[in-house]
C-alpha positions as a Markdown table, in Angstrom:
| # | Residue | x | y | z |
|---|---|---|---|---|
| 1 | Met | 15.6 | 24.1 | -23.4 |
| 2 | Thr | 17.9 | 24.4 | -20.5 |
| 3 | Thr | 17.0 | 22.0 | -17.7 |
| 4 | Pro | 17.3 | 23.1 | -14.1 |
| 5 | Ser | 20.3 | 22.0 | -11.9 |
| 6 | Thr | 19.4 | 20.3 | -8.7 |
| 7 | Ala | 20.6 | 23.5 | -6.9 |
| 8 | Ser | 17.9 | 25.6 | -8.6 |
| 9 | Val | 15.0 | 23.3 | -7.6 |
| 10 | Ser | 13.5 | 23.8 | -4.1 |
| 11 | Pro | 11.7 | 20.6 | -3.1 |
| 12 | Leu | 9.1 | 20.6 | -0.4 |
| 13 | Arg | 9.8 | 18.2 | 2.5 |
| 14 | Tyr | 7.1 | 16.2 | 4.2 |
| 15 | Ser | 7.0 | 13.5 | 6.9 |
| 16 | Ala | 4.4 | 10.9 | 6.0 |
| 17 | Phe | 2.5 | 8.4 | 8.2 |
| 18 | Pro | 3.5 | 10.0 | 11.6 |
| 19 | Thr | 1.9 | 8.6 | 14.7 |
| 20 | Pro | -0.1 | 11.0 | 17.0 |
| 21 | Ser | 3.1 | 11.3 | 19.1 |
| 22 | Gly | 5.5 | 12.0 | 16.2 |
| 23 | Gly | 7.8 | 10.1 | 13.9 |
| 24 | Gly | 7.0 | 9.6 | 10.2 |
| 25 | Asn | 9.0 | 8.9 | 7.1 |
| 26 | Pro | 10.4 | 12.0 | 5.3 |
| 27 | Ala | 9.9 | 12.4 | 1.5 |
| 28 | Gly | 10.8 | 15.2 | -0.9 |
| 29 | Val | 8.2 | 16.6 | -3.2 |
| 30 | Val | 8.7 | 18.6 | -6.4 |
| 31 | Leu | 5.4 | 20.0 | -7.5 |
| 32 | Asp | 6.3 | 20.7 | -11.1 |
| 33 | Ala | 9.2 | 18.6 | -12.5 |
| 34 | Ala | 8.2 | 19.0 | -16.2 |
| 35 | Ala | 11.5 | 20.5 | -17.1 |
| 36 | Met | 13.7 | 18.1 | -15.2 |
| 37 | Thr | 15.6 | 15.2 | -16.8 |
| 38 | Asp | 15.9 | 11.8 | -15.2 |
| 39 | Ala | 19.5 | 12.7 | -14.2 |
| 40 | Asp | 18.1 | 15.9 | -12.5 |
| 41 | Met | 15.6 | 13.9 | -10.5 |
| 42 | Leu | 18.1 | 11.2 | -9.4 |
| 43 | Gly | 20.6 | 13.9 | -8.5 |
| 44 | Leu | 18.1 | 15.8 | -6.3 |
| 45 | Ala | 16.9 | 12.6 | -4.7 |
| 46 | Ala | 20.5 | 11.7 | -3.8 |
| 47 | Asp | 21.1 | 15.1 | -2.5 |
| 48 | Leu | 18.1 | 14.9 | -0.2 |
| 49 | Gly | 19.0 | 11.4 | 1.0 |
| 50 | Tyr | 15.4 | 10.4 | 1.7 |
| 51 | Ser | 14.3 | 6.9 | 0.8 |
| 52 | Glu | 12.1 | 8.5 | -1.9 |
| 53 | Thr | 11.4 | 11.8 | -3.5 |
| 54 | Ala | 8.2 | 12.4 | -5.6 |
| 55 | Phe | 8.3 | 14.4 | -8.8 |
| 56 | Leu | 5.0 | 15.7 | -10.2 |
| 57 | Glu | 4.1 | 16.9 | -13.7 |
| 58 | Pro | 0.7 | 18.6 | -14.1 |
| 59 | Arg | -1.5 | 16.8 | -16.7 |
| 60 | Gly | -4.9 | 18.4 | -16.1 |
| 61 | Asp | -7.3 | 19.5 | -13.4 |
| 62 | Arg | -6.2 | 17.7 | -10.2 |
| 63 | Glu | -4.3 | 15.2 | -12.5 |
| 64 | Tyr | -0.5 | 14.6 | -12.5 |
| 65 | Arg | 2.2 | 12.3 | -13.7 |
| 66 | Ile | 4.2 | 11.1 | -10.7 |
| 67 | Arg | 7.6 | 9.6 | -10.6 |
| 68 | Tyr | 9.6 | 8.4 | -7.6 |
| 69 | Phe | 13.4 | 8.3 | -7.1 |
| 70 | Ser | 15.4 | 6.8 | -4.3 |
| 71 | Pro | 19.0 | 8.0 | -3.8 |
| 72 | Arg | 20.1 | 5.2 | -6.2 |
| 73 | Ala | 17.4 | 4.7 | -8.8 |
| 74 | Glu | 13.9 | 5.3 | -10.0 |
| 75 | Val | 11.2 | 3.4 | -8.1 |
| 76 | Asp | 8.0 | 2.5 | -9.9 |
| 77 | Phe | 5.7 | 3.1 | -6.9 |
| 78 | Cys | 6.0 | 4.5 | -3.4 |
| 79 | Gly | 3.2 | 4.9 | -0.9 |
| 80 | His | 4.7 | 7.3 | 1.6 |
| 81 | Ala | 5.9 | 9.7 | -1.1 |
| 82 | Thr | 2.4 | 9.6 | -2.7 |
| 83 | Val | 0.8 | 10.6 | 0.6 |
| 84 | Ala | 3.4 | 13.3 | 1.0 |
| 85 | Ala | 2.8 | 14.6 | -2.5 |
| 86 | Ala | -1.0 | 14.6 | -2.1 |
| 87 | Val | -0.9 | 16.5 | 1.1 |
| 88 | Ala | 1.6 | 19.0 | -0.4 |
| 89 | Leu | -0.8 | 19.6 | -3.3 |
| 90 | Ala | -3.6 | 20.1 | -0.8 |
| 91 | Asp | -1.6 | 22.5 | 1.2 |
| 92 | Thr | -0.4 | 24.6 | -1.8 |
| 93 | Thr | -2.9 | 24.3 | -4.6 |
| 94 | His | -6.0 | 22.1 | -4.3 |
| 95 | Gly | -7.2 | 21.7 | -0.8 |
| 96 | Ala | -9.2 | 18.6 | 0.0 |
| 97 | Gly | -10.7 | 16.4 | -2.8 |
| 98 | Glu | -9.7 | 13.8 | -5.3 |
| 99 | Leu | -6.5 | 13.5 | -7.2 |
| 100 | Leu | -5.5 | 11.2 | -10.1 |
| 101 | Leu | -1.8 | 10.3 | -10.3 |
| 102 | His | -0.3 | 8.5 | -13.2 |
| 103 | Ala | 2.6 | 6.3 | -11.9 |
| 104 | Asn | 4.8 | 3.8 | -13.7 |
| 105 | Val | 2.6 | 1.0 | -12.4 |
| 106 | Gly | -0.7 | 2.6 | -13.5 |
| 107 | Glu | -3.4 | 5.0 | -12.1 |
| 108 | Ile | -3.3 | 5.8 | -8.4 |
| 109 | Arg | -6.3 | 7.6 | -7.1 |
| 110 | Val | -5.9 | 9.6 | -3.9 |
| 111 | Arg | -8.6 | 11.2 | -1.7 |
| 112 | Val | -7.4 | 14.1 | 0.5 |
| 113 | Ala | -9.6 | 15.0 | 3.5 |
| 114 | Gly | -9.4 | 17.5 | 6.3 |
| 115 | Ala | -8.3 | 21.2 | 6.4 |
| 116 | Ala | -5.1 | 23.1 | 5.9 |
| 117 | Gly | -2.4 | 22.0 | 8.4 |
| 118 | Ser | -4.2 | 18.7 | 9.1 |
| 119 | Phe | -4.8 | 17.0 | 5.8 |
| 120 | Ser | -4.9 | 13.2 | 5.5 |
| 121 | Ala | -4.7 | 11.2 | 2.3 |
| 122 | Thr | -6.0 | 7.8 | 1.2 |
| 123 | Leu | -4.4 | 6.2 | -1.9 |
| 124 | Thr | -5.9 | 3.3 | -3.8 |
| 125 | Thr | -3.3 | 1.0 | -5.4 |
| 126 | Val | -3.5 | -1.0 | -8.6 |
| 127 | Thr | -5.0 | -4.5 | -8.1 |
| 128 | Pro | -2.8 | -6.5 | -5.8 |
| 129 | Gln | -1.3 | -9.9 | -6.7 |
| 130 | Thr | 0.3 | -12.8 | -4.8 |
| 131 | Ala | 2.8 | -15.5 | -5.6 |
| 132 | Glu | 4.7 | -18.3 | -3.9 |
| 133 | Leu | 8.1 | -17.6 | -2.5 |
| 134 | Glu | 10.1 | -20.6 | -3.8 |
| 135 | Ala | 12.4 | -22.6 | -1.6 |
| 136 | Gly | 15.6 | -21.4 | -3.3 |
| 137 | Pro | 15.0 | -17.7 | -3.0 |
| 138 | Leu | 13.6 | -18.1 | 0.5 |
| 139 | Ala | 16.8 | -19.9 | 1.6 |
| 140 | Glu | 18.9 | -17.2 | 0.1 |
| 141 | Leu | 16.8 | -14.5 | 1.7 |
| 142 | Leu | 17.0 | -16.1 | 5.2 |
| 143 | Asp | 20.8 | -16.5 | 4.7 |
| 144 | Ala | 21.2 | -12.8 | 3.8 |
| 145 | Leu | 19.1 | -11.8 | 6.8 |
| 146 | Gly | 21.0 | -14.1 | 9.1 |
| 147 | Trp | 17.7 | -15.8 | 10.0 |
| 148 | Ala | 17.3 | -19.5 | 10.7 |
| 149 | Ala | 14.1 | -21.4 | 9.6 |
| 150 | Asp | 12.9 | -21.5 | 13.2 |
| 151 | Asp | 13.1 | -17.6 | 13.3 |
| 152 | Leu | 9.9 | -17.8 | 11.1 |
| 153 | Asp | 6.4 | -17.8 | 12.7 |
| 154 | Pro | 5.0 | -21.3 | 11.7 |
| 155 | Asp | 1.4 | -20.0 | 12.0 |
| 156 | Gln | 1.8 | -17.3 | 9.3 |
| 157 | Pro | 2.4 | -17.9 | 5.6 |
| 158 | Thr | 5.4 | -16.7 | 3.7 |
| 159 | Gly | 5.0 | -15.6 | 0.1 |
| 160 | Leu | 5.3 | -12.7 | -2.4 |
| 161 | Ala | 2.9 | -9.8 | -2.5 |
| 162 | Tyr | 2.4 | -7.0 | -5.0 |
| 163 | Gly | 0.6 | -3.7 | -4.6 |
| 164 | Gly | 2.7 | -1.7 | -7.1 |
| 165 | Leu | 6.0 | -3.4 | -6.2 |
| 166 | Trp | 6.8 | -7.0 | -5.3 |
| 167 | His | 7.7 | -7.8 | -1.7 |
| 168 | Pro | 8.6 | -11.1 | 0.0 |
| 169 | Ile | 6.5 | -11.6 | 3.1 |
| 170 | Leu | 8.3 | -13.1 | 6.2 |
| 171 | Trp | 6.8 | -13.3 | 9.7 |
| 172 | Ala | 9.2 | -13.3 | 12.6 |
| 173 | Ala | 8.6 | -15.9 | 15.3 |
| 174 | Thr | 8.8 | -13.3 | 18.0 |
| 175 | Arg | 8.7 | -9.5 | 18.3 |
| 176 | Glu | 12.2 | -9.7 | 19.6 |
| 177 | Arg | 13.5 | -11.4 | 16.5 |
| 178 | Leu | 11.9 | -8.6 | 14.4 |
| 179 | Ala | 13.7 | -6.0 | 16.5 |
| 180 | Ala | 17.1 | -7.6 | 15.9 |
| 181 | Leu | 17.6 | -6.6 | 12.3 |
| 182 | Asp | 21.3 | -6.9 | 11.1 |
| 183 | Tyr | 21.6 | -8.2 | 7.5 |
| 184 | Asp | 24.2 | -8.6 | 4.8 |
| 185 | Phe | 23.6 | -5.4 | 2.8 |
| 186 | Ala | 25.4 | -6.4 | -0.4 |
| 187 | Ala | 24.0 | -9.9 | -0.5 |
| 188 | Leu | 20.4 | -8.7 | 0.1 |
| 189 | Thr | 20.8 | -6.0 | -2.5 |
| 190 | Ala | 22.0 | -8.5 | -5.1 |
| 191 | Leu | 19.2 | -10.9 | -4.3 |
| 192 | Met | 16.5 | -8.2 | -4.5 |
| 193 | Gln | 17.9 | -6.9 | -7.8 |
| 194 | Arg | 17.8 | -10.4 | -9.3 |
| 195 | Glu | 14.3 | -11.2 | -8.1 |
| 196 | Gly | 12.8 | -7.8 | -8.8 |
| 197 | Trp | 11.7 | -7.1 | -5.2 |
| 198 | Gly | 11.0 | -3.6 | -4.0 |
| 199 | Thr | 11.5 | -4.1 | -0.2 |
| 200 | Val | 11.6 | -7.1 | 2.1 |
| 201 | Ser | 8.6 | -7.1 | 4.5 |
| 202 | Leu | 9.5 | -8.5 | 7.9 |
| 203 | Leu | 6.5 | -8.7 | 10.1 |
| 204 | Ser | 5.1 | -9.6 | 13.5 |
| 205 | Arg | 1.4 | -10.0 | 14.2 |
| 206 | Glu | 0.4 | -8.7 | 17.6 |
| 207 | Ser | -3.3 | -9.2 | 16.9 |
| 208 | Ala | -5.7 | -9.8 | 14.1 |
| 209 | Asp | -5.7 | -6.1 | 13.2 |
| 210 | Leu | -2.3 | -4.9 | 14.4 |
| 211 | Ile | 0.9 | -5.7 | 12.7 |
| 212 | His | 4.5 | -4.6 | 13.4 |
| 213 | Ser | 6.6 | -4.2 | 10.2 |
| 214 | Arg | 10.2 | -3.5 | 9.2 |
| 215 | Asn | 11.1 | -3.1 | 5.5 |
| 216 | Ala | 14.6 | -3.7 | 4.3 |
| 217 | Phe | 15.4 | -1.4 | 1.4 |
| 218 | Pro | 19.1 | -1.8 | 0.4 |
| 219 | Ile | 18.4 | -1.4 | -3.3 |
| 220 | Gly | 17.3 | 2.1 | -2.5 |
| 221 | Gly | 20.6 | 2.9 | -0.7 |
| 222 | Val | 19.1 | 2.7 | 2.8 |
| 223 | Val | 19.1 | -0.1 | 5.4 |
| 224 | Glu | 15.3 | 0.2 | 6.0 |
| 225 | Asp | 12.3 | 2.4 | 5.2 |
| 226 | Pro | 10.5 | 3.8 | 8.2 |
| 227 | Ala | 7.1 | 3.6 | 6.5 |
| 228 | Thr | 6.4 | 1.7 | 3.3 |
| 229 | Gly | 2.9 | 2.3 | 1.9 |
| 230 | Ala | 3.5 | 0.1 | -1.1 |
| 231 | Ala | 4.4 | -2.8 | 1.2 |
| 232 | Ala | 1.5 | -2.2 | 3.5 |
| 233 | Ala | -0.9 | -2.3 | 0.6 |
| 234 | Ala | 0.8 | -5.5 | -0.8 |
| 235 | Leu | 0.4 | -7.0 | 2.7 |
| 236 | Gly | -3.3 | -6.1 | 2.8 |
| 237 | Gly | -3.8 | -7.8 | -0.6 |
| 238 | Phe | -1.8 | -10.8 | 0.6 |
| 239 | Leu | -3.9 | -11.2 | 3.7 |
| 240 | Arg | -7.0 | -10.9 | 1.7 |
| 241 | Ala | -5.9 | -13.6 | -0.7 |
| 242 | Lys | -5.0 | -15.9 | 2.2 |
| 243 | Gly | -8.3 | -15.3 | 4.1 |
| 244 | Leu | -6.4 | -13.8 | 7.0 |
| 245 | Leu | -7.9 | -10.3 | 7.2 |
| 246 | Pro | -10.1 | -9.3 | 10.2 |
| 247 | Ser | -13.8 | -9.4 | 9.5 |
| 248 | Asn | -13.9 | -5.7 | 8.7 |
| 249 | Gly | -11.0 | -6.0 | 6.2 |
| 250 | Ala | -8.9 | -3.4 | 8.0 |
| 251 | Ile | -5.4 | -3.6 | 9.6 |
| 252 | Arg | -3.1 | -1.1 | 11.2 |
| 253 | Val | 0.6 | -1.4 | 10.4 |
| 254 | Leu | 3.2 | 0.0 | 12.9 |
| 255 | Gln | 6.6 | 0.5 | 11.2 |
| 256 | Gly | 9.8 | 2.4 | 12.1 |
| 257 | Glu | 9.5 | 1.8 | 15.8 |
| 258 | Asp | 12.8 | 0.0 | 16.0 |
| 259 | Met | 14.7 | 2.8 | 14.2 |
| 260 | Gly | 13.2 | 5.6 | 16.3 |
| 261 | Gln | 10.8 | 6.8 | 13.6 |
| 262 | Pro | 7.4 | 5.3 | 14.5 |
| 263 | Cys | 4.9 | 5.4 | 11.6 |
| 264 | Leu | 1.2 | 4.4 | 11.4 |
| 265 | Leu | -0.4 | 3.1 | 8.2 |
| 266 | Asp | -4.1 | 2.3 | 8.0 |
| 267 | Val | -4.9 | -0.4 | 5.4 |
| 268 | Asp | -8.3 | -1.2 | 4.1 |
| 269 | Ala | -8.3 | -4.3 | 1.9 |
| 270 | Arg | -12.1 | -5.0 | 1.8 |
| 271 | Gly | -13.7 | -6.2 | -1.4 |
| 272 | Ser | -11.7 | -6.7 | -4.5 |
| 273 | Gly | -9.4 | -4.5 | -6.6 |
| 274 | Gly | -7.0 | -1.9 | -5.2 |
| 275 | Val | -6.1 | -1.7 | -1.6 |
| 276 | Arg | -6.5 | 1.6 | 0.3 |
| 277 | Val | -3.8 | 3.0 | 2.5 |
| 278 | Ser | -4.4 | 6.0 | 4.6 |
| 279 | Gly | -2.2 | 8.4 | 6.7 |
| 280 | Thr | -1.3 | 12.0 | 7.4 |
| 281 | Ala | 1.8 | 14.0 | 6.4 |
| 282 | Thr | 3.3 | 17.0 | 8.1 |
| 283 | Arg | 5.6 | 19.7 | 6.5 |
| 284 | Ile | 9.2 | 19.6 | 7.6 |
| 285 | Gly | 10.5 | 23.1 | 8.1 |
| 286 | Gly | 13.8 | 24.7 | 7.1 |
| 287 | Asp | 16.3 | 22.9 | 4.9 |
| 288 | Glu | 16.3 | 19.6 | 6.9 |
| 289 | Ala | 17.4 | 16.6 | 4.9 |
| 290 | Gly | 19.0 | 13.3 | 5.2 |
| 291 | Gly | 17.7 | 10.2 | 6.9 |
| 292 | Ser | 15.8 | 7.4 | 5.2 |
């Protein structure tokens, strides 16, 4: 069978997790990638230049295999590309309802609500996990970021959190410190590859239910991700495990503000099991590409 070249595939483009006033994180979506090789997928993701592109393969009624590629490599799970893919499927094929996606990390269930042109999606992750961030990797991480120990918020715990990918959790002592992101790209890439981290979650807690986030993503070939659903889910699981959720179990994560692409992620970590992350996605017109 002849596989398609990247030039013969026309991906859809969606911006996921926009705020009511705009922003969002762009993702590519290929609705039927069954005939594509890994090299095809990676090449198309690199051509688009988005932090992730989702590739779907139909498996049954409202059921799909989903894979995610950054410009540099396959990524086992991606929240914003999942929301983009779910809304794309709603727009083109299924309308509102439930979807079952088979990702490398396991089953991801997605509920799509709304109507054409205004769909929203809620994904449920695999069961989250937490772990300690040991002193050695923490010191290396701070060094790569150019942070000192007193740049950390002493009232918030550091650690590692998983909601499909592992993310170190660091809390900035001030919102201003979070805004001043300027890290050693090569050093952080090497550290993340060695430790198996997906992104680095840098956070500032404005209130019990409102958190500002930046997510360094050098291993994906971009400085940072404007919206990271996997990291937001991992954060929800981390806060649940630490007893730091609001009483209703819900938080809002604002991300991308400092790079001019504000994004809004609603996280529901009540109960046990997977964490729910909700947001909208809007179609990007024309052949616009690039960005992160």
